[in-house]
Short mmCIF file of C-alpha atoms and ligand atoms in Angstrom, two decimals:
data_model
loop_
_atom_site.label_atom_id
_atom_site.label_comp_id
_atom_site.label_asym_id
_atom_site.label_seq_id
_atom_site.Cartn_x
_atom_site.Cartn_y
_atom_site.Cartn_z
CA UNK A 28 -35.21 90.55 -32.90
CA UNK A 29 -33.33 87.63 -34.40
CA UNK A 30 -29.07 87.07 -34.33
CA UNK A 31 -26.23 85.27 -34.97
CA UNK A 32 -24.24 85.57 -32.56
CA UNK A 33 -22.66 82.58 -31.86
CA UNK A 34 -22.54 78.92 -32.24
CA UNK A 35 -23.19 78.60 -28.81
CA UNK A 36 -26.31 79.79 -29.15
CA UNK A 37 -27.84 77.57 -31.93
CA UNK A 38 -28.83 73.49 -30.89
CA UNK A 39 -28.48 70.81 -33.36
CA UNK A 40 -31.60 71.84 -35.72
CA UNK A 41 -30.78 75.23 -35.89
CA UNK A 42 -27.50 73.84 -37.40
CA UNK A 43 -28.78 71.51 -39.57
CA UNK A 44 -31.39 74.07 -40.80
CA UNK A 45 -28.55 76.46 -41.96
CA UNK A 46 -26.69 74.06 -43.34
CA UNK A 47 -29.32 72.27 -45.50
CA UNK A 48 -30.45 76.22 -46.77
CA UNK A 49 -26.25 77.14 -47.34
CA UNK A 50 -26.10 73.17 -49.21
CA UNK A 51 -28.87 74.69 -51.74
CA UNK A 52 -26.96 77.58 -51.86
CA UNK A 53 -23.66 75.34 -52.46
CA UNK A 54 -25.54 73.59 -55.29
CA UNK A 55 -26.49 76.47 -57.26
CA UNK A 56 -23.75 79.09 -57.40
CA UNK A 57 -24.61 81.44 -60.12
CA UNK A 58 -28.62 81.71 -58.53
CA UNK A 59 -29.43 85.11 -57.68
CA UNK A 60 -32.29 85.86 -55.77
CA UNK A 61 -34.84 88.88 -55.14
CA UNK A 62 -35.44 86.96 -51.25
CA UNK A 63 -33.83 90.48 -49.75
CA UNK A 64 -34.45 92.94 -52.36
CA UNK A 65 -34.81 96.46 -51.19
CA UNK A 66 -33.65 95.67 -47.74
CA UNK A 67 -30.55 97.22 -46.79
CA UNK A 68 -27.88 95.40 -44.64
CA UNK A 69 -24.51 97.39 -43.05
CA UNK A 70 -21.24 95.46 -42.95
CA UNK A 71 -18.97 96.81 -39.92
CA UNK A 72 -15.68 95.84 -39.99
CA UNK A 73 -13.44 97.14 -37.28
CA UNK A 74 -10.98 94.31 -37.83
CA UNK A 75 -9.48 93.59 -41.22
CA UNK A 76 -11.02 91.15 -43.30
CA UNK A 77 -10.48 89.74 -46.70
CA UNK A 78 -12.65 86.14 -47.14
CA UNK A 79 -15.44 86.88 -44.70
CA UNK A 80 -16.36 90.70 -45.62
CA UNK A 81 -16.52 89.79 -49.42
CA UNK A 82 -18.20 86.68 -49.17
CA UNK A 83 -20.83 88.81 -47.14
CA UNK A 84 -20.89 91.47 -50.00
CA UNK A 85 -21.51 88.89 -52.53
CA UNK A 86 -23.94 86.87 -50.40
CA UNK A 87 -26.31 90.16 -49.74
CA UNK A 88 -25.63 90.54 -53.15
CA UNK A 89 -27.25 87.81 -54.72
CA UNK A 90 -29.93 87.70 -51.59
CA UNK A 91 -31.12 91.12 -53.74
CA UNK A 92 -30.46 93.64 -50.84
CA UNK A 93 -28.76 97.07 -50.54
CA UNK A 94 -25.53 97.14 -49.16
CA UNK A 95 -23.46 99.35 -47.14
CA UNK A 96 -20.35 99.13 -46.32
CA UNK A 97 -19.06 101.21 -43.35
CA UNK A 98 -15.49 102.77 -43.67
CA UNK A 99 -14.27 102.88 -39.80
CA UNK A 100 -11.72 105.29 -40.88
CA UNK A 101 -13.96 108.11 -42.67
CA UNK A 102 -16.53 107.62 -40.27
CA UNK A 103 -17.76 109.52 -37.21
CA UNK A 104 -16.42 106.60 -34.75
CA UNK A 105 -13.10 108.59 -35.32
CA UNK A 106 -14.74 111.37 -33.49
CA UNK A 107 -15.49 109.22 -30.48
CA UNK A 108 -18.99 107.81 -31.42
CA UNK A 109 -19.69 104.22 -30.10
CA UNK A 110 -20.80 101.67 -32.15
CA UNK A 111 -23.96 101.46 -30.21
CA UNK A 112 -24.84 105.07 -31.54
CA UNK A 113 -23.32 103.75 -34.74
CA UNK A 114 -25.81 101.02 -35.60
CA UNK A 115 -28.87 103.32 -33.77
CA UNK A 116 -28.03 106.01 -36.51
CA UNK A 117 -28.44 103.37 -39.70
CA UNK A 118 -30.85 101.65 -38.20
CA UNK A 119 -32.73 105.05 -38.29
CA UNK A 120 -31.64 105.16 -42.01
CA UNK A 121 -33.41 101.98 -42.55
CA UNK A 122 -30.85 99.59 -42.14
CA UNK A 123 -32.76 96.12 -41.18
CA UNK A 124 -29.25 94.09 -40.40
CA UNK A 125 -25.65 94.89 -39.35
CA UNK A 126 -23.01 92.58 -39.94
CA UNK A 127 -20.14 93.18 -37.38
CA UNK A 128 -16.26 92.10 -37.03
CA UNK A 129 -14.77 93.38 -33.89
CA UNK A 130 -11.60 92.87 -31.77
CA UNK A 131 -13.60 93.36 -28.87
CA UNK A 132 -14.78 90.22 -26.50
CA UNK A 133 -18.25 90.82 -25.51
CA UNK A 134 -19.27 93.33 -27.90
CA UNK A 135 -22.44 91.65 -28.88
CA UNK A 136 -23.31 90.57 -25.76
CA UNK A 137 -23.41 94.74 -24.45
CA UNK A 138 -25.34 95.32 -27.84
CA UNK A 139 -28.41 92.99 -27.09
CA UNK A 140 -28.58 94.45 -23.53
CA UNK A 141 -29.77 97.80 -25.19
CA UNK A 142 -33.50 97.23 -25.83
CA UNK A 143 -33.63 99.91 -27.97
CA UNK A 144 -31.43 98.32 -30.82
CA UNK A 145 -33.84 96.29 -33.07
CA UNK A 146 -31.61 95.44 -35.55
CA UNK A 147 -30.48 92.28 -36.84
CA UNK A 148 -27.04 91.64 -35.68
CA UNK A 149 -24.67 88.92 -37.51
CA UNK A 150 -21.01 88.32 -35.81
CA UNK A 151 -18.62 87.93 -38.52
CA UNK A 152 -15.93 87.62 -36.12
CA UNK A 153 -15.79 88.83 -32.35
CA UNK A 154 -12.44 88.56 -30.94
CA UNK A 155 -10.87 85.42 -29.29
CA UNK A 156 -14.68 84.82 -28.82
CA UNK A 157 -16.71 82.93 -31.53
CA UNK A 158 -16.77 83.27 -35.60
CA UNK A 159 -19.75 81.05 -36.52
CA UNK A 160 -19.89 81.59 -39.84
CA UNK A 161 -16.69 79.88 -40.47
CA UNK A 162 -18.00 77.17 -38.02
CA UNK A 163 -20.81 76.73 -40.39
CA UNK A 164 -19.30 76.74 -43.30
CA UNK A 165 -16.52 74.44 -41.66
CA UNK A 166 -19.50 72.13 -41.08
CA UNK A 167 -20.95 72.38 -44.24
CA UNK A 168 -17.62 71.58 -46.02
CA UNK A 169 -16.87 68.23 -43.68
CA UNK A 170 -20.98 67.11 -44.53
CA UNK A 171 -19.85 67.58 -48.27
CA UNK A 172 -16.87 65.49 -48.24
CA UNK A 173 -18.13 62.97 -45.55
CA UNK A 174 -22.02 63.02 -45.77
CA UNK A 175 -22.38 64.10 -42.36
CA UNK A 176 -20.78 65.25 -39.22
CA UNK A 177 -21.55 62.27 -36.96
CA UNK A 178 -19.08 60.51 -35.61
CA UNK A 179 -16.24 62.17 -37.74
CA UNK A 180 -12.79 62.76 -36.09
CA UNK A 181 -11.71 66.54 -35.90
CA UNK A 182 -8.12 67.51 -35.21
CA UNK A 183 -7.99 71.24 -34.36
CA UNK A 184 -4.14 71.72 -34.30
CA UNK A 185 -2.26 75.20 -33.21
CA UNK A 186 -2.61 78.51 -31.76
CA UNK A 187 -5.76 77.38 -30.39
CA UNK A 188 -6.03 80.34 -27.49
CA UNK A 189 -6.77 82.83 -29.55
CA UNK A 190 -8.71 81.53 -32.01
CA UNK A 191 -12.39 82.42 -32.27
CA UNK A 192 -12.97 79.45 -34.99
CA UNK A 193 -11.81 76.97 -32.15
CA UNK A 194 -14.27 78.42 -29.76
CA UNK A 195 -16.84 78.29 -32.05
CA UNK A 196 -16.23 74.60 -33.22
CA UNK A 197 -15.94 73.68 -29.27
CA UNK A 198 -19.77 74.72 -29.35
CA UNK A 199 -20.86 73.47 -32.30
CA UNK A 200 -18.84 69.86 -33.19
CA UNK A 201 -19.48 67.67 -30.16
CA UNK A 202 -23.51 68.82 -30.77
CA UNK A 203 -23.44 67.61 -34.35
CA UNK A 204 -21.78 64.78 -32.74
CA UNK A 205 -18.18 64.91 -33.90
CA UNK A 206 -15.31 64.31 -31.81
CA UNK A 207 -12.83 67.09 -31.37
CA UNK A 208 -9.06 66.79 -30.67
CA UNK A 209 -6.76 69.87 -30.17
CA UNK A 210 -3.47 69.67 -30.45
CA UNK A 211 -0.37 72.55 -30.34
CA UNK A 212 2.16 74.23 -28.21
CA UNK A 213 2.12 74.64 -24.14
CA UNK A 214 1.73 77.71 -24.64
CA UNK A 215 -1.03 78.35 -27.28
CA UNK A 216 -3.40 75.65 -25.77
CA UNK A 217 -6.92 75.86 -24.28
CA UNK A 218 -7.50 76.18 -20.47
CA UNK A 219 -8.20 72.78 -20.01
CA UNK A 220 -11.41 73.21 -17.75
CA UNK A 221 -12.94 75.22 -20.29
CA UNK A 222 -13.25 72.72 -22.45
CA UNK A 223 -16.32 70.60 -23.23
CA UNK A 224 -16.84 67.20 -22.73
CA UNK A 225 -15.49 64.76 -24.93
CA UNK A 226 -13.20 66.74 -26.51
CA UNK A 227 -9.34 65.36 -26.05
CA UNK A 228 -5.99 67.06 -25.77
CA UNK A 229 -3.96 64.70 -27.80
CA UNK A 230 -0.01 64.66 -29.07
CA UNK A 231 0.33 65.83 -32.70
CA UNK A 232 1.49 62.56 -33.83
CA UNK A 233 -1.77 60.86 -32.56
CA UNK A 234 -4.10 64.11 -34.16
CA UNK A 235 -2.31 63.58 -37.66
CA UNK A 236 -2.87 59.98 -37.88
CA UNK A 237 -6.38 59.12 -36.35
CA UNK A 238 -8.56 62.44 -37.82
CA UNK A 239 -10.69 62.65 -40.58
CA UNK A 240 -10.13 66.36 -40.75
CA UNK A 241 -6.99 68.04 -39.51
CA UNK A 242 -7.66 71.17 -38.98
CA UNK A 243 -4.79 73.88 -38.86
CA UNK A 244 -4.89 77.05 -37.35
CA UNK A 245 -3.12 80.46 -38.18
CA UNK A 246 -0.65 81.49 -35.87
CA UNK A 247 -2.24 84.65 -34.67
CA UNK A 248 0.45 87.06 -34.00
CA UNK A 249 -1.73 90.35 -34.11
CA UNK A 250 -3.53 88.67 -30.54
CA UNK A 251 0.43 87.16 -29.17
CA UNK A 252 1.38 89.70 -26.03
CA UNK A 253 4.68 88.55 -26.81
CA UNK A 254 6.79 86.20 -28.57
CA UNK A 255 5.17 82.29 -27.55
CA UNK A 256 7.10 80.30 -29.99
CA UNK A 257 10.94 79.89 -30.80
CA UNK A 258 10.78 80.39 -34.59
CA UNK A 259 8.96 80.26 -37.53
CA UNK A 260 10.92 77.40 -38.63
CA UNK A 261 11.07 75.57 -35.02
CA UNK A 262 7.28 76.14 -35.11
CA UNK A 263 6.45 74.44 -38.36
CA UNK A 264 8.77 71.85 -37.90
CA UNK A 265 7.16 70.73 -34.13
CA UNK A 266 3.62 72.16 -34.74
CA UNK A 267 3.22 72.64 -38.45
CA UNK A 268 1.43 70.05 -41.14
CA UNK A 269 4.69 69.30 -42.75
CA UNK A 270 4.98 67.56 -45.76
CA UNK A 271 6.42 64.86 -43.83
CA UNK A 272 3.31 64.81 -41.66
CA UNK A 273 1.05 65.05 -44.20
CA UNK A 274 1.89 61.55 -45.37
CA UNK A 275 0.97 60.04 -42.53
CA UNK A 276 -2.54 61.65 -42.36
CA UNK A 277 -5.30 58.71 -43.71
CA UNK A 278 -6.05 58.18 -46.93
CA UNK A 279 -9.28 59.72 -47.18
CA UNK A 280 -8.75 62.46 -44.67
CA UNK A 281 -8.95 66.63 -45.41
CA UNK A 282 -6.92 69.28 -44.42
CA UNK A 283 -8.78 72.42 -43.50
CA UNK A 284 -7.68 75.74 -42.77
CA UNK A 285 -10.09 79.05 -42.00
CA UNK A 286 -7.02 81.23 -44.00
CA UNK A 287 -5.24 83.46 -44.08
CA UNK A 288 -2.73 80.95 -43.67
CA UNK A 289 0.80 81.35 -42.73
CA UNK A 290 2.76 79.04 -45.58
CA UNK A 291 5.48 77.25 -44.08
CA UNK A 292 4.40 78.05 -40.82
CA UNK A 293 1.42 76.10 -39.17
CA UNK A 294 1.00 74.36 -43.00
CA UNK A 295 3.55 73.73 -45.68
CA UNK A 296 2.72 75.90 -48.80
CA UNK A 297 2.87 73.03 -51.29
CA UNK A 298 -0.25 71.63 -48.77
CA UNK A 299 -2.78 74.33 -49.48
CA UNK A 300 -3.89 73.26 -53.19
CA UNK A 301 -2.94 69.55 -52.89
CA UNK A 302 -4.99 67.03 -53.31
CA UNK A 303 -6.71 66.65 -49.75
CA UNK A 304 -6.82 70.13 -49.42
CA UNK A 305 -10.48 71.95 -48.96
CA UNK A 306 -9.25 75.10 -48.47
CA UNK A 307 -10.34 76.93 -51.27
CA UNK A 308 -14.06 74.86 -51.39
CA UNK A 309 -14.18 76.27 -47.64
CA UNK A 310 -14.33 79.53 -49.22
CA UNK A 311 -16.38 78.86 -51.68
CA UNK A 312 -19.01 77.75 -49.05
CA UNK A 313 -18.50 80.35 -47.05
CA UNK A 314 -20.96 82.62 -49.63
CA UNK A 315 -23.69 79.80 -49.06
CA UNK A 316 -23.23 79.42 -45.66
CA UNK A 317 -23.55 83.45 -45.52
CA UNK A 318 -26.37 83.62 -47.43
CA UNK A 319 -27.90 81.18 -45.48
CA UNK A 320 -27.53 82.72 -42.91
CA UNK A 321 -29.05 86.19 -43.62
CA UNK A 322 -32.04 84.57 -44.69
CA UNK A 323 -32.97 82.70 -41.42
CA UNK A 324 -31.98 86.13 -39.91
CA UNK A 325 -33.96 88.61 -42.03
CA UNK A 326 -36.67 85.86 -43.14
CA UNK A 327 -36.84 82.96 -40.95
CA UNK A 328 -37.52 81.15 -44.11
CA UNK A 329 -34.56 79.10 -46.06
CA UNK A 330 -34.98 77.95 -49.77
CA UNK A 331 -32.89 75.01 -48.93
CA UNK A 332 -33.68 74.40 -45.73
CA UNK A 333 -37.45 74.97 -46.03
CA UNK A 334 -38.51 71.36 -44.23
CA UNK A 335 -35.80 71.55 -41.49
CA UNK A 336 -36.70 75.22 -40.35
CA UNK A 337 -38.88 76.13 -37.64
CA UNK A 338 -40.02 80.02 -37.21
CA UNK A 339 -40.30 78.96 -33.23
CA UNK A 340 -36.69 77.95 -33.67
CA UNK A 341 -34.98 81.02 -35.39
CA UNK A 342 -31.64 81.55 -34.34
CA UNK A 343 -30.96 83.42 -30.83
CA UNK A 344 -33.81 85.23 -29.64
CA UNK A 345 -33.10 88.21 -27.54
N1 CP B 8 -11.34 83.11 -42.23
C1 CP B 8 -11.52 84.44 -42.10
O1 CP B 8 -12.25 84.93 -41.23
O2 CP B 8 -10.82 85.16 -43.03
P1 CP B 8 -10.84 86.75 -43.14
O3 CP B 8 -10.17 87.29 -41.90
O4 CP B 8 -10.09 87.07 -44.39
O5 CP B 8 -12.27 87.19 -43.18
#
């Protein structure tokens, strides 16, 4: 049985095996592919989604395979089923691989403690836990624009609590060997013995200026228990990439964001499709990244990353 579950999981290879199959991907973006064809793969999304569900679709897509794509509200979970029962009735239907966004922390870890689930599982997104798609196609975008990941200076700037991309980069950046600094409000910050080593809790001033890639994060008010910040306004101007800010960033540096993004809250609108902006290419790689992905998961082959991969390495095995 083979996963992704999470960026903690995977060592520096696995990484750089994804990553050189989702650049080949990157490279040729009208290719389709028969790699998956006639295998059927479930996307489960019990959390709303716009970037990471479609960019699944279309990745499966061109990968060849069937798709199905569950509808929480018109299906039997509304009765009460769980989503264990869930995935053992498609897998039953044939379903090879399920594709799962949840709220819930520690979903996949209670799913791969039932030996009698042999499916594939992918984590598109589990709570304040781990996304590591958008970790690896994060990655992917920084090798692009920099040629690699080592050494490069990554501020990770606002409501970094409750974001699973943060926890996900915390895994994954320092092993590529990239520096991390985080950066936000009091009150949206990291415990700080949870984080790894080498990774610095800086002032925004000193994040802005000395990163290659500054990194903003959506405020996240759907996870907030109650109201952390002032304003809107109060948090943009002390937290946000202003415009302002964004002139003091280095000249070749990139401003990231996982989107959706909150304009003229943790980023200044006019930011998103300027000229150091990657936002949009992050999406863009997100499909190769994903497609990627579900080959090393239903394969253990990669087109692209066919001299890096090793079956004896394949993702998490469980
Ligand atoms: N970045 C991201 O996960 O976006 P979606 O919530 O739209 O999938």
């Amino acid at each position: 049985m083979k996963h992704l579950l999470g960026t903690k999981d995977l060592n520096k290879k696995q990484m750089e095996a994804i990553l050189g199959g989702a650049q080949y991907w990157a490279e040729h973006p009208k290719k389709q592919s028969d790699l998956l064809y006639g295998r059927f793969i479930a996307n489960l999304f019990f959390e709303a989604s716009t970037r990471t569900r479609f960019s699944f679709e279309v990745a499966e897509k061109r990968l060849g395979a069937h798709v199905l794509n569950f509808s929480e509200t018109d299906s039997s979970t509304k009765k009460g089923e769980t989503i264990y029962d869930t995935l053992r009735t498609l897998e039953s239907m044939g379903v090879e691989t399920a594709v799962i966004r949840t709220g819930y922390d520690g979903l996949f870890k209670e799913l791969i403690a039932q030996k009698n689930l042999q499916m594939n599982l992918v984590n598109a997104g589990e709570g304040t836990m781990e996304h590591p798609t958008q970790c690896l196609l994060d990655m992917l975008t920084m090798q692009q624009q920099f040629g690699g990941l080592q050494g490069l200076k990554v501020a990770i700037i606002g409501d970094l609590r409750h974001s699973r991309v943060c926890s996900s980069h915390l895994h994954a950046l320092p092993k590529m060997g990239a520096e991390i600094m985080i950066a936000g409000p009091a009150t949206f910050m990291c415990e700080k013995d949870t984080l790894p080593n080498g990774v610095h809790m800086v002032e925004m001033d000193e994040a802005i200026t000395t990163a290659d890639v500054v990194m903003m994060l959506r405020v996240q008010l759907e996870r907030h228990s109650g109201m952390l910040f002032p304003s809107r306004e109060e948090y943009h101007k002390q937290f946000g990439l202003t415009l302002e800010r964004a002139t003091m960033m280095k000249k070749n540096a990139i401003i990231m964001h996982p989107a959706p993004f909150n304009r003229g809250v943790e980023i200044d609108g006019k930011l998103v499709e300027s000229k150091q902006s990657v936002i949009f290419p992050q999406v863009a790689n997100g499909v190769a990244v994903r497609m990627a992905v579900l080959e090393g998961v239903m394969t253990g082959e990669m087109i692209g990353g066919a001299n890096q991969w090793e079956p004896s390495l394949k993702m998490a095995n469980c």
